[in-house]
Amino acid sequence: MAKGSVSSRYVPAEPRVRRGYFESRYGQLHVHNAIPPGGGFEEGTPLLCLHPIPGSGRVFERLLALAGRDRSVYAPDTPGFGDSDAPQARAAISDYAAALVDFLDTMRFRQIDVLGHQAGALLATELAITRPNQVRRVVLASVPILNDSEREVFRRAADRPASVADGTHLLAEWRRAVEAYGTQASLDTLNAALADSLRARAQTAGMAAAIAQYPVRERLPLVTHPVLVLRPKDSLWEATGRVRELLPKARIQELPEAGQDLLGAQAVAVAEAVKDFIRG
């Protein structure tokens, strides 16, 4: 091979990871995405990833790098979280999902697979119901199928401490991040979680109320697509188990070794489970 030439067989091993802004009914929607290294001409069905609160699409960073090797992957920041513009008034789960539909329409996807984690699982449910022909397969992780007492605990947990001049509210937020992701999470993970939480302080309680008010027991059985449920041993372990009575045909994969940091520490296991499911 001549000096300075490049083999025609060389293909980058990692996907191209990008970020961009798209218009939605609430303003700009910030989206993280990964594109297969080969250019995407033979890629699989695109995958849409929907995050928990008070996170952002950033929580899928490792998954984008893994799943993006053979398909385009998109992880939007839900309106009001990350770098996406917020609704001007209190919104319901259906409203947040409608903003994501704006993104689907802009991209003109013929079909798309959807992965939703915690709050994102409810958004994925709503997308599957409202766009039954466009959504192909659905992956739900840590589904908040809450009973009455859990709803109240969930609402209280979403209340953020008031900002104070001495910064003690920051320590309270840090403790929340440690509780949410577990003591085994890396400092980088916790720092990023803290940043997302601080940025979304004004929106978190509203989204938590939307989650608590969402009629999940009525809506979830309306999903007619193939469904994979990932059930890590996290704070929603019991709630997620209730999916069996609502979606008896769903494939349930229990991940007892996985804790709160499902998308970080267990990203490889999640990527493999999702790839196997959406390929089938």
Short mmCIF file of C-alpha atoms in Angstrom, two decimals:
data_model
loop_
_atom_site.label_atom_id
_atom_site.label_comp_id
_atom_site.label_asym_id
_atom_site.label_seq_id
_atom_site.Cartn_x
_atom_site.Cartn_y
_atom_site.Cartn_z
CA MET A 1 0.00 0.00 0.00
CA ALA A 2 1.35 3.41 -0.93
CA LYS A 3 2.36 5.77 1.80
CA GLY A 4 -0.54 7.92 2.94
CA SER A 5 -3.21 5.73 1.29
CA VAL A 6 -6.14 4.25 3.22
CA SER A 7 -7.47 0.74 2.80
CA SER A 8 -10.89 0.65 1.12
CA ARG A 9 -11.88 -2.06 3.59
CA TYR A 10 -11.41 0.17 6.64
CA VAL A 11 -14.65 1.04 8.46
CA PRO A 12 -14.67 3.02 11.72
CA ALA A 13 -15.62 0.79 14.64
CA GLU A 14 -17.70 3.34 16.49
CA PRO A 15 -20.83 5.22 15.38
CA ARG A 16 -20.83 8.93 14.80
CA VAL A 17 -22.43 10.60 17.82
CA ARG A 18 -24.06 13.96 17.25
CA ARG A 19 -26.47 16.43 18.84
CA GLY A 20 -28.98 18.72 17.21
CA TYR A 21 -32.10 20.82 17.65
CA PHE A 22 -35.51 20.24 16.11
CA GLU A 23 -38.72 22.24 16.27
CA SER A 24 -41.63 21.06 18.42
CA ARG A 25 -44.84 22.60 19.70
CA TYR A 26 -42.97 23.79 22.81
CA GLY A 27 -40.00 25.30 20.99
CA GLN A 28 -36.69 23.62 20.34
CA LEU A 29 -36.20 19.93 21.11
CA HIS A 30 -32.61 18.90 21.82
CA VAL A 31 -31.69 15.43 20.53
CA HIS A 32 -28.65 13.21 21.04
CA ASN A 33 -28.13 10.76 18.19
CA ALA A 34 -25.76 8.13 16.87
CA ILE A 35 -25.32 7.13 13.22
CA PRO A 36 -23.75 3.79 12.14
CA PRO A 37 -20.14 4.13 10.95
CA GLY A 38 -20.95 2.65 7.55
CA GLY A 39 -23.25 5.48 6.60
CA GLY A 40 -26.55 3.85 7.49
CA PHE A 41 -27.42 2.43 4.06
CA GLU A 42 -28.07 -1.06 5.43
CA GLU A 43 -28.97 -0.19 8.98
CA GLY A 44 -31.87 -1.57 11.00
CA THR A 45 -35.00 0.24 12.12
CA PRO A 46 -34.10 3.46 13.98
CA LEU A 47 -34.37 3.40 17.78
CA LEU A 48 -35.88 6.21 19.86
CA CYS A 49 -34.71 6.33 23.51
CA LEU A 50 -36.75 8.18 26.16
CA HIS A 51 -35.13 9.08 29.46
CA PRO A 52 -36.19 9.09 33.13
CA ILE A 53 -36.60 12.31 35.12
CA PRO A 54 -34.90 14.53 36.09
CA GLY A 55 -32.39 13.28 33.55
CA SER A 56 -31.91 14.01 29.87
CA GLY A 57 -31.08 12.11 26.71
CA ARG A 58 -27.50 12.19 27.95
CA VAL A 59 -28.24 9.16 30.18
CA PHE A 60 -28.23 7.05 26.99
CA GLU A 61 -24.67 8.10 26.11
CA ARG A 62 -23.20 4.61 26.48
CA LEU A 63 -26.18 2.95 24.84
CA LEU A 64 -25.93 5.24 21.81
CA ALA A 65 -22.32 4.17 21.31
CA LEU A 66 -23.33 0.49 21.47
CA ALA A 67 -26.70 0.39 19.71
CA GLY A 68 -25.61 2.96 17.13
CA ARG A 69 -23.26 0.50 15.46
CA ASP A 70 -25.99 -0.98 13.27
CA ARG A 71 -28.87 1.52 13.37
CA SER A 72 -29.52 5.21 13.95
CA VAL A 73 -30.39 5.95 17.57
CA TYR A 74 -32.10 9.11 18.83
CA ALA A 75 -32.34 10.23 22.47
CA PRO A 76 -34.29 13.50 22.80
CA ASP A 77 -34.36 15.61 25.93
CA THR A 78 -38.01 15.60 27.04
CA PRO A 79 -39.45 19.15 26.88
CA GLY A 80 -38.31 21.06 29.96
CA PHE A 81 -35.35 18.75 30.61
CA GLY A 82 -31.78 18.87 29.37
CA ASP A 83 -31.53 21.51 26.66
CA SER A 84 -35.10 21.26 25.37
CA ASP A 85 -37.55 24.14 25.74
CA ALA A 86 -40.26 23.66 28.36
CA PRO A 87 -44.05 23.78 28.02
CA GLN A 88 -45.48 27.11 29.15
CA ALA A 89 -48.16 25.39 31.27
CA ARG A 90 -48.46 22.17 33.29
CA ALA A 91 -48.37 19.28 30.82
CA ALA A 92 -49.69 15.73 30.85
CA ILE A 93 -47.86 12.65 29.59
CA SER A 94 -49.89 12.88 26.38
CA ASP A 95 -48.66 16.46 25.89
CA TYR A 96 -45.00 15.49 26.28
CA ALA A 97 -45.58 12.59 23.89
CA ALA A 98 -47.17 14.94 21.35
CA ALA A 99 -43.95 16.99 21.26
CA LEU A 100 -42.06 13.80 20.48
CA VAL A 101 -44.54 13.09 17.68
CA ASP A 102 -43.50 16.47 16.24
CA PHE A 103 -39.96 15.11 16.07
CA LEU A 104 -41.10 11.86 14.42
CA ASP A 105 -42.99 13.88 11.82
CA THR A 106 -39.97 16.08 11.14
CA MET A 107 -37.78 13.02 10.60
CA ARG A 108 -40.44 11.28 8.47
CA PHE A 109 -39.67 7.87 9.94
CA ARG A 110 -41.55 5.09 8.19
CA GLN A 111 -41.10 2.89 11.27
CA ILE A 112 -39.24 3.22 14.54
CA ASP A 113 -38.55 1.12 17.64
CA VAL A 114 -38.94 2.79 21.04
CA LEU A 115 -37.12 2.29 24.35
CA GLY A 116 -38.43 4.09 27.43
CA HIS A 117 -36.94 4.07 30.94
CA GLN A 118 -39.10 5.03 33.96
CA ALA A 119 -40.90 8.24 32.89
CA GLY A 120 -39.76 7.41 29.37
CA ALA A 121 -41.64 4.10 29.59
CA LEU A 122 -44.92 6.02 29.88
CA LEU A 123 -43.97 8.25 26.94
CA ALA A 124 -43.11 5.14 24.92
CA THR A 125 -46.49 3.67 25.83
CA GLU A 126 -48.29 6.78 24.65
CA LEU A 127 -46.32 6.90 21.39
CA ALA A 128 -47.13 3.26 20.68
CA ILE A 129 -50.85 3.92 21.23
CA THR A 130 -51.04 7.15 19.22
CA ARG A 131 -48.75 5.98 16.39
CA PRO A 132 -49.52 2.25 16.18
CA ASN A 133 -48.37 1.87 12.57
CA GLN A 134 -45.20 3.93 12.91
CA VAL A 135 -43.95 2.30 16.12
CA ARG A 136 -42.77 -1.26 15.44
CA ARG A 137 -41.46 -2.67 18.74
CA VAL A 138 -41.47 -1.33 22.28
CA VAL A 139 -38.95 -1.79 25.11
CA LEU A 140 -40.05 -0.65 28.58
CA ALA A 141 -37.57 -0.48 31.47
CA SER A 142 -38.58 0.15 35.10
CA VAL A 143 -42.25 0.87 34.43
CA PRO A 144 -43.93 3.11 37.06
CA ILE A 145 -47.17 1.14 37.53
CA LEU A 146 -47.77 2.76 40.91
CA ASN A 147 -50.32 2.01 43.62
CA ASP A 148 -51.87 4.82 45.67
CA SER A 149 -49.23 4.88 48.41
CA GLU A 150 -46.39 4.75 45.87
CA ARG A 151 -47.88 7.68 43.95
CA GLU A 152 -47.75 9.85 47.06
CA VAL A 153 -44.16 8.83 47.79
CA PHE A 154 -43.30 9.56 44.16
CA ARG A 155 -44.81 13.04 44.34
CA ARG A 156 -42.95 13.89 47.55
CA ALA A 157 -39.66 12.60 46.15
CA ALA A 158 -39.99 14.98 43.21
CA ASP A 159 -40.22 18.08 45.41
CA ARG A 160 -36.93 19.96 45.19
CA PRO A 161 -35.45 21.95 48.09
CA ALA A 162 -35.62 25.71 47.72
CA SER A 163 -32.41 27.39 46.58
CA VAL A 164 -30.56 29.08 49.42
CA ALA A 165 -27.60 31.45 49.44
CA ASP A 166 -25.25 29.12 51.32
CA GLY A 167 -25.73 26.38 48.72
CA THR A 168 -26.95 23.68 51.12
CA HIS A 169 -29.65 22.77 48.59
CA LEU A 170 -26.85 21.52 46.34
CA LEU A 171 -25.85 18.94 48.93
CA ALA A 172 -29.47 17.81 49.13
CA GLU A 173 -29.54 17.43 45.35
CA TRP A 174 -26.28 15.48 45.43
CA ARG A 175 -27.75 13.08 47.99
CA ARG A 176 -30.76 12.60 45.73
CA ALA A 177 -28.45 11.73 42.83
CA VAL A 178 -26.59 9.16 44.95
CA GLU A 179 -29.91 7.65 46.06
CA ALA A 180 -31.21 7.57 42.49
CA TYR A 181 -28.13 6.01 40.88
CA GLY A 182 -26.71 4.03 43.78
CA THR A 183 -23.45 4.25 45.68
CA GLN A 184 -21.62 2.21 43.02
CA ALA A 185 -22.21 4.82 40.32
CA SER A 186 -19.13 6.69 39.14
CA LEU A 187 -18.52 10.30 40.11
CA ASP A 188 -18.88 11.27 36.46
CA THR A 189 -22.35 9.71 36.41
CA LEU A 190 -23.33 11.46 39.62
CA ASN A 191 -21.97 14.81 38.46
CA ALA A 192 -23.94 14.58 35.22
CA ALA A 193 -27.07 13.54 37.13
CA LEU A 194 -26.68 16.51 39.46
CA ALA A 195 -26.33 18.89 36.53
CA ASP A 196 -29.47 17.49 34.88
CA SER A 197 -31.39 17.73 38.15
CA LEU A 198 -30.40 21.35 38.76
CA ARG A 199 -31.29 22.33 35.21
CA ALA A 200 -34.73 20.75 35.45
CA ARG A 201 -35.66 21.94 38.96
CA ALA A 202 -38.61 24.00 37.71
CA GLN A 203 -40.03 21.10 35.65
CA THR A 204 -39.48 18.01 37.81
CA ALA A 205 -42.51 18.36 40.09
CA GLY A 206 -44.80 18.94 37.11
CA MET A 207 -43.55 15.86 35.30
CA ALA A 208 -43.82 13.81 38.50
CA ALA A 209 -47.44 14.90 38.81
CA ALA A 210 -48.02 13.90 35.18
CA ILE A 211 -46.56 10.45 35.90
CA ALA A 212 -48.69 10.02 39.02
CA GLN A 213 -51.84 11.06 37.14
CA TYR A 214 -51.21 8.98 34.02
CA PRO A 215 -53.82 6.17 33.77
CA VAL A 216 -51.20 3.53 33.12
CA ARG A 217 -53.49 0.62 33.99
CA GLU A 218 -55.93 1.75 31.29
CA ARG A 219 -53.39 2.82 28.67
CA LEU A 220 -50.78 0.05 28.81
CA PRO A 221 -53.15 -2.77 27.71
CA LEU A 222 -53.86 -0.74 24.56
CA VAL A 223 -50.31 -1.39 23.33
CA THR A 224 -50.63 -4.10 20.69
CA HIS A 225 -46.97 -4.21 19.62
CA PRO A 226 -44.35 -6.77 20.61
CA VAL A 227 -43.09 -5.57 24.01
CA LEU A 228 -39.92 -6.33 25.94
CA VAL A 229 -39.91 -5.33 29.62
CA LEU A 230 -36.56 -4.90 31.36
CA ARG A 231 -36.91 -5.30 35.13
CA PRO A 232 -33.79 -4.25 37.07
CA LYS A 233 -33.66 -4.51 40.87
CA ASP A 234 -34.27 -0.81 41.42
CA SER A 235 -36.86 1.32 43.23
CA LEU A 236 -39.49 0.31 40.64
CA TRP A 237 -38.86 -3.45 40.91
CA GLU A 238 -42.29 -4.17 42.42
CA ALA A 239 -44.09 -1.65 40.22
CA THR A 240 -42.57 -3.09 37.06
CA GLY A 241 -43.63 -6.60 38.05
CA ARG A 242 -47.27 -5.52 37.74
CA VAL A 243 -46.83 -5.34 33.97
CA ARG A 244 -47.64 -9.06 33.82
CA GLU A 245 -51.31 -8.46 34.55
CA LEU A 246 -51.55 -5.62 32.01
CA LEU A 247 -49.45 -7.05 29.18
CA PRO A 248 -49.58 -10.85 29.61
CA LYS A 249 -47.93 -11.42 26.21
CA ALA A 250 -44.94 -9.17 26.91
CA ARG A 251 -41.48 -10.68 27.14
CA ILE A 252 -40.09 -9.89 30.58
CA GLN A 253 -36.34 -9.98 31.22
CA GLU A 254 -35.43 -9.67 34.87
CA LEU A 255 -32.07 -8.09 35.65
CA PRO A 256 -31.60 -8.74 39.39
CA GLU A 257 -27.90 -7.87 39.14
CA ALA A 258 -28.77 -4.41 37.79
CA GLY A 259 -29.66 -1.61 40.18
CA GLN A 260 -30.50 2.03 39.85
CA ASP A 261 -27.78 2.81 37.29
CA LEU A 262 -29.27 0.60 34.58
CA LEU A 263 -28.14 2.72 31.64
CA GLY A 264 -24.63 3.21 32.99
CA ALA A 265 -23.25 0.11 34.69
CA GLN A 266 -25.51 -2.26 32.74
CA ALA A 267 -25.43 -0.51 29.36
CA VAL A 268 -23.88 -3.52 27.62
CA ALA A 269 -26.53 -5.91 28.98
CA VAL A 270 -29.29 -3.49 27.99
CA ALA A 271 -27.85 -3.01 24.49
CA GLU A 272 -27.63 -6.78 23.95
CA ALA A 273 -31.18 -7.39 25.19
CA VAL A 274 -32.58 -4.58 23.05
CA LYS A 275 -30.64 -5.64 19.96
CA ASP A 276 -31.84 -9.24 20.26
CA PHE A 277 -35.45 -8.10 20.67
CA ILE A 278 -35.67 -5.52 17.91
CA ARG A 279 -33.79 -7.78 15.51
CA GLY A 280 -36.31 -10.60 16.00
#
